[in-house]
Every structure is written in C-alpha cells, then in structure tokens.
Tab-separated table of C-alpha atoms in Angstrom:
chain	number	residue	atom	x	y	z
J	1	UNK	CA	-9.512	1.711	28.564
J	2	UNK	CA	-10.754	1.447	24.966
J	3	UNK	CA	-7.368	2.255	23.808
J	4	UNK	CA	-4.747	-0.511	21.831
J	5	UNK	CA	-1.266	-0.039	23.265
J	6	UNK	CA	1.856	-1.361	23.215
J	7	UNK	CA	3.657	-0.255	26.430
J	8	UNK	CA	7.003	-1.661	25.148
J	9	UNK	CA	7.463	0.484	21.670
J	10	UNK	CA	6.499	3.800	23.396
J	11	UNK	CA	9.278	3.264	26.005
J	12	UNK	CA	12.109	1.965	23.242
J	13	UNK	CA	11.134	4.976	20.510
J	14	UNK	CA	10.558	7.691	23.207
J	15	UNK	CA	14.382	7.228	24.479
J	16	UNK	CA	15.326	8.462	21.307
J	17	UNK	CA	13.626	11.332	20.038
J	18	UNK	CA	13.615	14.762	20.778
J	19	UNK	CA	10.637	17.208	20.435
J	20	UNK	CA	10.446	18.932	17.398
J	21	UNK	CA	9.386	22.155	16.109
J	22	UNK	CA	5.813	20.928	15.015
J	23	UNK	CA	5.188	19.555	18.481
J	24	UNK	CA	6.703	21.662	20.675
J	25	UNK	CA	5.672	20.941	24.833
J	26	UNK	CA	3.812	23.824	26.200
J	27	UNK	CA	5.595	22.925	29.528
J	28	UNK	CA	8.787	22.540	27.805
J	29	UNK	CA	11.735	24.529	30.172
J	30	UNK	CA	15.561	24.931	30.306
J	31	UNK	CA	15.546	23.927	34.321
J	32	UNK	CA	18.537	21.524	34.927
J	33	UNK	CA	17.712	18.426	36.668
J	34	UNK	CA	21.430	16.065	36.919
J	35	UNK	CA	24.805	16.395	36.080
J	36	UNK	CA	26.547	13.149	34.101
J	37	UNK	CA	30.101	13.556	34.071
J	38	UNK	CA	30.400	17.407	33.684
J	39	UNK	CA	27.086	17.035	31.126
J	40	UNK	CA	23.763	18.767	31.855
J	41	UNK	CA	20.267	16.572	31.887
J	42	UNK	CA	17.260	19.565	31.681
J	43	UNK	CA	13.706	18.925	32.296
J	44	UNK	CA	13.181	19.549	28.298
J	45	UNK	CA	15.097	16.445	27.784
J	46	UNK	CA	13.121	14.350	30.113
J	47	UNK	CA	9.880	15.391	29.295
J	48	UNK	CA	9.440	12.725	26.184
J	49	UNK	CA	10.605	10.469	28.368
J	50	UNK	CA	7.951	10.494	30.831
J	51	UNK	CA	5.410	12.003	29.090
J	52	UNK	CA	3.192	9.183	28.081
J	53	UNK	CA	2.855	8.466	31.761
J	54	UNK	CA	2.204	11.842	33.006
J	55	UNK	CA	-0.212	13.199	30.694
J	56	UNK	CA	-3.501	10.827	32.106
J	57	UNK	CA	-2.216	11.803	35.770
J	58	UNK	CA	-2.825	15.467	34.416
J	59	UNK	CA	-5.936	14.812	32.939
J	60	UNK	CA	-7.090	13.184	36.126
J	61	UNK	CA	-6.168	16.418	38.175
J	62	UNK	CA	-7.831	18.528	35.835
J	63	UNK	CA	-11.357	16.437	36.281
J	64	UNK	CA	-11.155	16.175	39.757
J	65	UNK	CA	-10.237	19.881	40.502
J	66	UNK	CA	-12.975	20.890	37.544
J	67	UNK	CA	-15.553	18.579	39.852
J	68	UNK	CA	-14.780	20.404	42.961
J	69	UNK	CA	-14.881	23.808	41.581
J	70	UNK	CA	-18.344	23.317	40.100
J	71	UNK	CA	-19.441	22.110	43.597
J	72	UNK	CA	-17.728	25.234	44.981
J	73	UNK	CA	-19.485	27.217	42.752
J	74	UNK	CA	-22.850	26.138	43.331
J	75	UNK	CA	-22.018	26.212	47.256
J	76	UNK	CA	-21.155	29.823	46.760
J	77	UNK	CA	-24.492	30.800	45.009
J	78	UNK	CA	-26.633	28.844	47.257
J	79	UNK	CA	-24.944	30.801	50.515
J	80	UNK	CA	-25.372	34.130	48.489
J	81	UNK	CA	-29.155	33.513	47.546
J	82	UNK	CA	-29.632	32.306	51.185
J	83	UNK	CA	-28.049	35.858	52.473
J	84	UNK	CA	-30.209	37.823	50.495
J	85	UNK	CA	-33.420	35.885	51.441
J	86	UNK	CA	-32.207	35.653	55.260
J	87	UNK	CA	-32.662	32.006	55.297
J	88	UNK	CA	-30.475	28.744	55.218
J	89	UNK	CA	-29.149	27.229	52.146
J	90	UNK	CA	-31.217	24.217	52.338
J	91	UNK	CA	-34.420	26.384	52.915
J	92	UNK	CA	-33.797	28.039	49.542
J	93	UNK	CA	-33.727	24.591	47.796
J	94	UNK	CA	-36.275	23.484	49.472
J	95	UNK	CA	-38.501	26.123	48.007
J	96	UNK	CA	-37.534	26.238	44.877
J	97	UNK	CA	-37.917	22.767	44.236
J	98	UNK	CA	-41.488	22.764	46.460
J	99	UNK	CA	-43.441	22.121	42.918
J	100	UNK	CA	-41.195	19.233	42.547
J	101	UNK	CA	-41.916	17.659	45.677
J	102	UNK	CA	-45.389	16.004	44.535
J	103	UNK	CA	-45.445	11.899	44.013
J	104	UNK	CA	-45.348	11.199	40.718
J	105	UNK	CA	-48.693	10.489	39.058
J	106	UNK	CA	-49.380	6.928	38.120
J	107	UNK	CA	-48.829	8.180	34.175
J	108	UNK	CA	-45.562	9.698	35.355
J	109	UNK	CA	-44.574	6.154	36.287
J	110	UNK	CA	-45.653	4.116	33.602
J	111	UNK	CA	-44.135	6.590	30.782
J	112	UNK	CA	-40.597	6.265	32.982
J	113	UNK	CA	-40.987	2.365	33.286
J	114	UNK	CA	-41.781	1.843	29.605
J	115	UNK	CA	-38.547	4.308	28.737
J	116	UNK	CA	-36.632	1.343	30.519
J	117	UNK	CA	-38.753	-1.399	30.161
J	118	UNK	CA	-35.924	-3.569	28.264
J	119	UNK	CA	-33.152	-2.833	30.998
J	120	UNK	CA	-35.596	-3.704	34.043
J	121	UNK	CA	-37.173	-6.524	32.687
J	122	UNK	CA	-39.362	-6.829	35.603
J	123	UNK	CA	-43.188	-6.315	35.590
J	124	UNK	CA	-44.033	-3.216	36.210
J	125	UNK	CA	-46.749	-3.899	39.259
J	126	UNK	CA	-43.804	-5.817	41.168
J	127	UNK	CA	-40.905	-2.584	41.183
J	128	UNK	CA	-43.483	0.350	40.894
J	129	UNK	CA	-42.598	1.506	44.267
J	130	UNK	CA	-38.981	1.519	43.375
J	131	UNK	CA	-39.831	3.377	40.157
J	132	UNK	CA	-41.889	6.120	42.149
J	133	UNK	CA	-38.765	7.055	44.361
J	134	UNK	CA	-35.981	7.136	41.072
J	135	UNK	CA	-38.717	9.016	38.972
J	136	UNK	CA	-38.857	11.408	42.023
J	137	UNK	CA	-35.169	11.631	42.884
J	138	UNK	CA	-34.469	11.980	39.200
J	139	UNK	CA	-37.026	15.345	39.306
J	140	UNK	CA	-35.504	16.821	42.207
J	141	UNK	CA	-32.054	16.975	40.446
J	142	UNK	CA	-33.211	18.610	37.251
J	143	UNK	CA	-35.114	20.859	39.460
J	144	UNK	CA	-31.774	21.346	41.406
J	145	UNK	CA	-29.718	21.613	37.958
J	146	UNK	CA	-31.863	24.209	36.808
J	147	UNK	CA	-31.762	26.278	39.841
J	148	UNK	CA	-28.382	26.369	40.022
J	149	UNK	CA	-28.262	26.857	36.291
J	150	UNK	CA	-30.774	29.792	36.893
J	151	UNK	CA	-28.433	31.657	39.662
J	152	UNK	CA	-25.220	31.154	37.666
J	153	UNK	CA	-26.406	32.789	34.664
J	154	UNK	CA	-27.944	35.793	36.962
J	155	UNK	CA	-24.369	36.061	38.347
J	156	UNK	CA	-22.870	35.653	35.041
J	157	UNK	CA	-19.976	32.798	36.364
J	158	UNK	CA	-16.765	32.354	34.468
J	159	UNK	CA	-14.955	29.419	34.443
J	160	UNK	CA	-11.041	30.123	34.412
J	161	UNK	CA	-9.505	26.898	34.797
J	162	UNK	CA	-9.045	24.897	31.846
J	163	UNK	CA	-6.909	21.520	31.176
J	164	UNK	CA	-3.623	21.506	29.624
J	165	UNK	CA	-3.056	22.255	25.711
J	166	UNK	CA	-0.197	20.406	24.238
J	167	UNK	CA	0.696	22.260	20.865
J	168	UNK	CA	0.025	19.167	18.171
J	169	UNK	CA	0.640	19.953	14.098
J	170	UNK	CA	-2.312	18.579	11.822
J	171	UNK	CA	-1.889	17.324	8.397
J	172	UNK	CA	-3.644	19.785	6.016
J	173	UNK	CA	-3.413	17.502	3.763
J	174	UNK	CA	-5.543	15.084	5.263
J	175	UNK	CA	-8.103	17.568	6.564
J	176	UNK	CA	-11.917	16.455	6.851
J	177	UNK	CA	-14.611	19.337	7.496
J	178	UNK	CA	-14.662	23.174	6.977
J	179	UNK	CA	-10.987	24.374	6.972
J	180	UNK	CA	-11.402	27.663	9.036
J	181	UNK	CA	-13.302	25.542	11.514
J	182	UNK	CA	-12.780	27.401	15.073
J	183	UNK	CA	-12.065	23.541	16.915
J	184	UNK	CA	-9.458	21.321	15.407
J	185	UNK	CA	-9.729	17.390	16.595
J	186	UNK	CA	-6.109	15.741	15.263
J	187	UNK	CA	-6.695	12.375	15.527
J	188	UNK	CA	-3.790	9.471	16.023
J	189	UNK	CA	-4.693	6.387	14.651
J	190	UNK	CA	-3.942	2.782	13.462
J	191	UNK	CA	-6.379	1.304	10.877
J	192	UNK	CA	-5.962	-2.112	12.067
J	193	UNK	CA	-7.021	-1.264	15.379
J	194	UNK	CA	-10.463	-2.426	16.546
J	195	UNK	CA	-10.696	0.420	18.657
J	196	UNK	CA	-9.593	2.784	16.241
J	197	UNK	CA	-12.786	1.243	13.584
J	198	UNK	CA	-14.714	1.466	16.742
J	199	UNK	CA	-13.956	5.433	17.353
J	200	UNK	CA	-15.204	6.409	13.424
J	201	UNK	CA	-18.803	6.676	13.849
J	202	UNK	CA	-18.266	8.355	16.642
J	203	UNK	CA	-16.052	10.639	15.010
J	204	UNK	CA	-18.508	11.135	11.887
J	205	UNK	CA	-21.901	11.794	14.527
J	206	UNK	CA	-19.289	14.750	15.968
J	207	UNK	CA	-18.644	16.185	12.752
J	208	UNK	CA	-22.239	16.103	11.502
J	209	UNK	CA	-22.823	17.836	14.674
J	210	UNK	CA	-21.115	20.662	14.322
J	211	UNK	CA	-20.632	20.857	10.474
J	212	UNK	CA	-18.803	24.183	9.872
J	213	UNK	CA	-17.359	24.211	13.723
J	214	UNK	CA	-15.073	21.407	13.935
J	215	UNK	CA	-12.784	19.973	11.669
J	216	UNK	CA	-10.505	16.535	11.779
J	217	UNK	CA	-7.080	16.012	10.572
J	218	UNK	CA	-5.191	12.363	10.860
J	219	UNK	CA	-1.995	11.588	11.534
J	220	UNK	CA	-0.640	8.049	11.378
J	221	UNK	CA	0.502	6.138	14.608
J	222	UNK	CA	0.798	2.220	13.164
J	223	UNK	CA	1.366	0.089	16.067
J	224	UNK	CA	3.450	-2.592	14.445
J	225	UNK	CA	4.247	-4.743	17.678
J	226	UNK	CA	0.636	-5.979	17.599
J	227	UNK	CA	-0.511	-4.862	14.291
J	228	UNK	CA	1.653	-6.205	11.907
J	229	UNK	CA	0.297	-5.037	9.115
J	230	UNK	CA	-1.316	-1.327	9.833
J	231	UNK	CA	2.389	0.249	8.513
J	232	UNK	CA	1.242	-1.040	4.816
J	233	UNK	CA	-2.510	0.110	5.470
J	234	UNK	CA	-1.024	3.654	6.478
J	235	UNK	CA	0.992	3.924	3.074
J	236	UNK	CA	-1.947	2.554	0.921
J	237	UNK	CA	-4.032	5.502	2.500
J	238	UNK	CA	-1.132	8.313	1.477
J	239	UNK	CA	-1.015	6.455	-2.030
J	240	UNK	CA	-4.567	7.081	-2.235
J	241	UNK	CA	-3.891	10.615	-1.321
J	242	UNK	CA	-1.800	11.137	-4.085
J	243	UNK	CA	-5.079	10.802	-5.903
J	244	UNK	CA	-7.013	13.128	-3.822
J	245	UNK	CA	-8.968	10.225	-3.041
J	246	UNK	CA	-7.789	9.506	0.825
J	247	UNK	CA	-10.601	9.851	2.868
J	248	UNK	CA	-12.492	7.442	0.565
J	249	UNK	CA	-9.843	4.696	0.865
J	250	UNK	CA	-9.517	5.371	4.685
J	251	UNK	CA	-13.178	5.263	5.226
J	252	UNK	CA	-12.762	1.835	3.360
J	253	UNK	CA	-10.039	0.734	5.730
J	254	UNK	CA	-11.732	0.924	8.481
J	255	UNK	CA	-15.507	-0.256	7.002
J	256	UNK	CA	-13.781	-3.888	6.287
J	257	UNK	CA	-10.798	-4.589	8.792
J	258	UNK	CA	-10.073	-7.719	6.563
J	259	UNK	CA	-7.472	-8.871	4.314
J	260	UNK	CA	-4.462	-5.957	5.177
J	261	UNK	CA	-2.231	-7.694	2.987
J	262	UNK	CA	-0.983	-5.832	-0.640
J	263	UNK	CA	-3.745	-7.577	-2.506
J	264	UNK	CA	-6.759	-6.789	0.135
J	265	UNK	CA	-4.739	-3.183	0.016
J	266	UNK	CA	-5.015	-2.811	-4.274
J	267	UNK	CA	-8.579	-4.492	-4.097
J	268	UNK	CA	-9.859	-1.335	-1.807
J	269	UNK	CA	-7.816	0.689	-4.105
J	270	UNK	CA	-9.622	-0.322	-7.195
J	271	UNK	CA	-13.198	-0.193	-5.444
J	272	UNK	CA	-12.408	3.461	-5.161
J	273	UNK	CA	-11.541	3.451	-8.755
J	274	UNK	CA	-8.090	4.534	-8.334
J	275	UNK	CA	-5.472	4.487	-11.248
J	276	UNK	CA	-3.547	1.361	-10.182
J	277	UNK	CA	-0.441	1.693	-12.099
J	278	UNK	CA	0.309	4.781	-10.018
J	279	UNK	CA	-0.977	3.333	-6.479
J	280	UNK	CA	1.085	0.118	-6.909
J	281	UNK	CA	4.081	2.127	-7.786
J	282	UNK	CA	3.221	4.490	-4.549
J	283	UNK	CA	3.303	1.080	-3.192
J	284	UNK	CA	6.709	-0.078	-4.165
J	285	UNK	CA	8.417	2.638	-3.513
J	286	UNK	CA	7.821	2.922	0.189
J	287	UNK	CA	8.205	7.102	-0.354
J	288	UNK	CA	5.643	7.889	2.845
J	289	UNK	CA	7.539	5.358	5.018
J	290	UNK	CA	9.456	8.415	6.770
J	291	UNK	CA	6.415	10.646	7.016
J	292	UNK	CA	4.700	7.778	8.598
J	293	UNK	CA	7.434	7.455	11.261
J	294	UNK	CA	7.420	11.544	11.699
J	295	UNK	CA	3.771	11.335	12.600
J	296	UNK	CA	4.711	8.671	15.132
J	297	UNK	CA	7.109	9.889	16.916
J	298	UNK	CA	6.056	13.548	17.152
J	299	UNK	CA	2.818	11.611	18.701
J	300	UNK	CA	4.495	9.868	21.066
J	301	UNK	CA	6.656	13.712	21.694
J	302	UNK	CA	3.387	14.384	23.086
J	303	UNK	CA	2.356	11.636	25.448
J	304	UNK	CA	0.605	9.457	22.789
J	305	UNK	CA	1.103	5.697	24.250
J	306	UNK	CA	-1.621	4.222	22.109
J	307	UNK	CA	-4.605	4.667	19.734
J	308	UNK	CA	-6.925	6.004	18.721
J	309	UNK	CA	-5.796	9.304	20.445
J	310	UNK	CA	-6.885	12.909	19.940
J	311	UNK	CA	-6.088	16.266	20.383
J	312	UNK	CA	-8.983	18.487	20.900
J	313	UNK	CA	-7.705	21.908	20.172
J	314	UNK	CA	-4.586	20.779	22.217
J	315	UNK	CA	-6.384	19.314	24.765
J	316	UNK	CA	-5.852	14.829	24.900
J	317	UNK	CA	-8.540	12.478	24.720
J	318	UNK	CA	-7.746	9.119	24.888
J	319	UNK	CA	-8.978	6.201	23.697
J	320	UNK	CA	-12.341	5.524	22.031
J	321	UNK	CA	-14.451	7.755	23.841
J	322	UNK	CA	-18.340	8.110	23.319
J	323	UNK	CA	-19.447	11.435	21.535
J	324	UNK	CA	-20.277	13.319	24.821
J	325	UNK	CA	-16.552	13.612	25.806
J	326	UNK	CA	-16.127	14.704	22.286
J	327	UNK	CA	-18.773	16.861	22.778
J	328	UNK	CA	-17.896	18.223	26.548
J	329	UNK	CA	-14.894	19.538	24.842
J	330	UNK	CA	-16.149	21.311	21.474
J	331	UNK	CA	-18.814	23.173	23.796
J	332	UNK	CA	-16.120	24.699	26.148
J	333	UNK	CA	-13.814	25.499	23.135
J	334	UNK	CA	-16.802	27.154	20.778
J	335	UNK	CA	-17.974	28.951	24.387
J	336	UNK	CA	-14.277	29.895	24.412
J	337	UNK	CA	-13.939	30.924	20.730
J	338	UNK	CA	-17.310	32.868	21.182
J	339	UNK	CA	-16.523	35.304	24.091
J	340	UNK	CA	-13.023	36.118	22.864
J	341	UNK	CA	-14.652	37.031	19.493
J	342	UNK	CA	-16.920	39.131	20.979
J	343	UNK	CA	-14.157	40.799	22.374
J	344	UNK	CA	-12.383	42.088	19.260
C-alpha cells in the first residue's frame, strides 16, 4: 500500500479523542455495548477506537458487492434480451459479437505489437501467434462491453448502492480550484512523506481534468514518529498562508523534499518572496501548532491511519492512488450531482 503509516501513534492518539462536531461519524449511534462499574461504554465511544481498522474492511465490501452487482446486472439483461429473441444467452452474444469473430489482419497485429513493443521485447515473427489470440480476446471484450453498455442504456439501469460517506470538514482556507465545485477531494497529508510528493501530480492531472468540477482542500496529518520534521514543514506552510501565498510554498515543499530544517524552511520562504520578518515570527511563535493537532486528530476521528489520505466527497481513498481511482469516483459523484439537479 502506497501509504506511510505509523501503526503505533494512531492507536496511542485515537484512545483519547472523541469525535467532534466537524467530523461527526455518519454511523455514529447511542447503542450501549458494556457496563464498567455501573458506567455505560456506547458504540459512539468505540467507534474512534476501531475505526482506522474498519474503514478498509468497508471499502473492501463495498468493491466486492459493487463487482457482483455489475455482473448481476449484465446477467439480468443478457436473460431479458435472450427472452425476447427466444434464444439462449450465449446465442445472443454470440451474434452480436459475430463481426468480431474474424482473425485479426496481419496490420491488426503489427499496430498491437508495436503499441507494446518495449514491454514484450521479443521479435515480433517469434510471439505473433500469441499476439493474434490477445488482439482477438481483447476485441471480443470491447465488443462484449459495448453490448452490454448498449442494453443498459436501453433499459436505463440505476445504480443504488454506493460506499460509505464519512462527514470530513475542509479548510476553506486552504482551498485549491473553483469554490462552488460540485466534488470536494480533502486531502490528509504529510509533506515529508514520499508518498505524499508522489500523490501531487496525480492530484494536479485530476484537477486539470475537471477544472470547475472538483476542488481540493488540505488538512495537515504530520506523522512525527517517522517524520521528524514534517510538524515544522506544516507550520511554515500556514505561515505562508498568512501571506496568501500557501499553495506556492506547499507546492515548493513537496517539489524539493530536502533540507526540512528552519533554514531549508525560510530559504523556500524567500524563493516565494515572502516578507521574512513576519514568516520567521509565524515561526517562533508556534501559533498553528494546535490547529495542526485539530486537523490530526479529527483525521484520525475518521479512520485516517496514514497518508496521503482523501476524502472524496466523503467517500476514503487511501494511499497514493493513480488518477483512475480518483477519477472512478468524480464520475459517479458528477453522475450523482447531475441527475439530482435535474430533478429540482
């Protein structure tokens, strides 16, 4: 998992915090689960506690029932086409997908090899057989996708189950693309984490994307176990703030993950050309030190265990994922957003 965590500082915080009212649990309930000596334990209460640990196991249900619905589904509009035609199910495929049935033509193969020519690394003359039967295969499933893409639009499917939503604030005032955007991403992160640097280009190719649709606020999760210095990186990037000039100093933070220390921290500061006298006071004061550990704890309130982390309208991603499970995401939400406004 592309993910830094330290196991050990989720478990020690978590025993002591209660969930707030910027981060309430959607799940949270009042149902009493022990008795201590005359004094009530409630599921509420042992939520935080267990959290961290539960939330992947959800997110694994979710996939696995989402898999099995979509296989359901397509079951389900093969039988019905097959009804109406008075045929078998496998009869209908078979001739809609007739067209694709042909060998590929010797072009066919040498366009696919030369697509993959780097990966194979094989001459072409001694796996062309090989490449004949993928090129098919690969045909007969887009033929098969599109069918089935074909009959669910005629039937006009809705897809009602959706993964759990975990209510997470955002920072508005560390807000990065159009504020009214219809999908929020809060993002939990560490800026000397390597898979936190790793997750920004990523994170910049999804904005770009959908410029106008999705919006990113971060919120600060140091993990100071293994990365000593990220709590001073996290208060350099508020100082900047101050100076309306954070996303500049945090896109420098994570550009060079060298020299964390105060100087490497007022060196970034003045390649921004921020007013020093005010950032090294900012400094020395240590004023966003409790705001820091606010963001923190409400994170790990809501099953954060390590970073980078995000909240996808509610919904968790974890880890530094490529853009498409970004992207998987922001479809289903802006699909969402769509119908509901064309509802009103």
């Amino acid at each position: 998992m592309r993910v830094c965590t330290p196991i050990s500082l989720c478990i020690a915080v978590c025993a002591f915090v209660s969930v707030g009212p910027s981060a309430q649990l959607s799940s949270e309930t009042k149902r009493p689960l022990a008795i201590v000596a005359g004094e009530t334990i409630y599921e509420d209460t042992l939520q935080p506690l267990v959290r961290a640990q539960i939330l992947p196991l959800r997110q694994q249900e979710y996939e696995l029932k989402t898999r099995a619905l979509e296989n359901l589904i397509d079951q389900r509009l093969l039988e019905g086409e097959a009804k109406k035609r008075g045929i078998d199910t496998d009869k209908v495929l078979e001739l809609e997908m007739k067209s694709f049935l042909a060998e590929p033509t010797n072009a066919e193969v040498e366009a696919y090899y030369l697509a993959q020519k780097d990966r194979l690394n094989r001459p072409i003359d001694d796996i062309k057989p090989q490449l004949q039967q993928a090129l098919k295969q690969a045909k007969l499933q887009y033929a098969r996708q599109q069918y089935l893409k074909h009959l669910r639009e005629k039937a006009d499917v809705k897809i009602l189950l959706s993964p759990e939503r975990i209510a997470v604030g955002y920072d508005p005032s560390r807000l990065r693309g159009a504020p009214n955007a219809p999908v929020t991403i809060v993002e939990f992160s560490d800026f000397q984490c390597p898979y936190c640097q790793r997750a920004q280009n990523t994170l910049k190719e999804v904005l770009a994307k959908y410029e106008g649709k999705v919006r990113l606020s971060f919120r600060d999760f140091p993990l100071r176990q293994i990365h000593p210095q990220a709590q001073r990186a996290a208060e350099a990037a508020r100082c900047a703030g101050e100076q309306s000039r954070f996303w500049e100093y945090h896109d420098l933070l994570f550009a060079n993950s060298g020299k964390f220390d105060d100087g490497g921290l007022t060196e970034r500061a003045s390649a921004i050309g921020l007013d020093l006298q005010p950032f090294d006071a900012c400094m020395a004061s240590g004023k966003f030190k409790a705001r820091i550990d606010q963001d923190q704890q409400e994170a790990m309130q809501v099953g954060v265990s390590g970073a980078p982390a995000f909240f996808i309208n509610g919904i968790f991603l974890n880890g530094a994922q490529p853009a498409s499970a970004f992207e998987k995401i922001i479809e289903r939400e802006l699909a969402t957003a769509g119908r509901q406004g064309g509802t009103n």
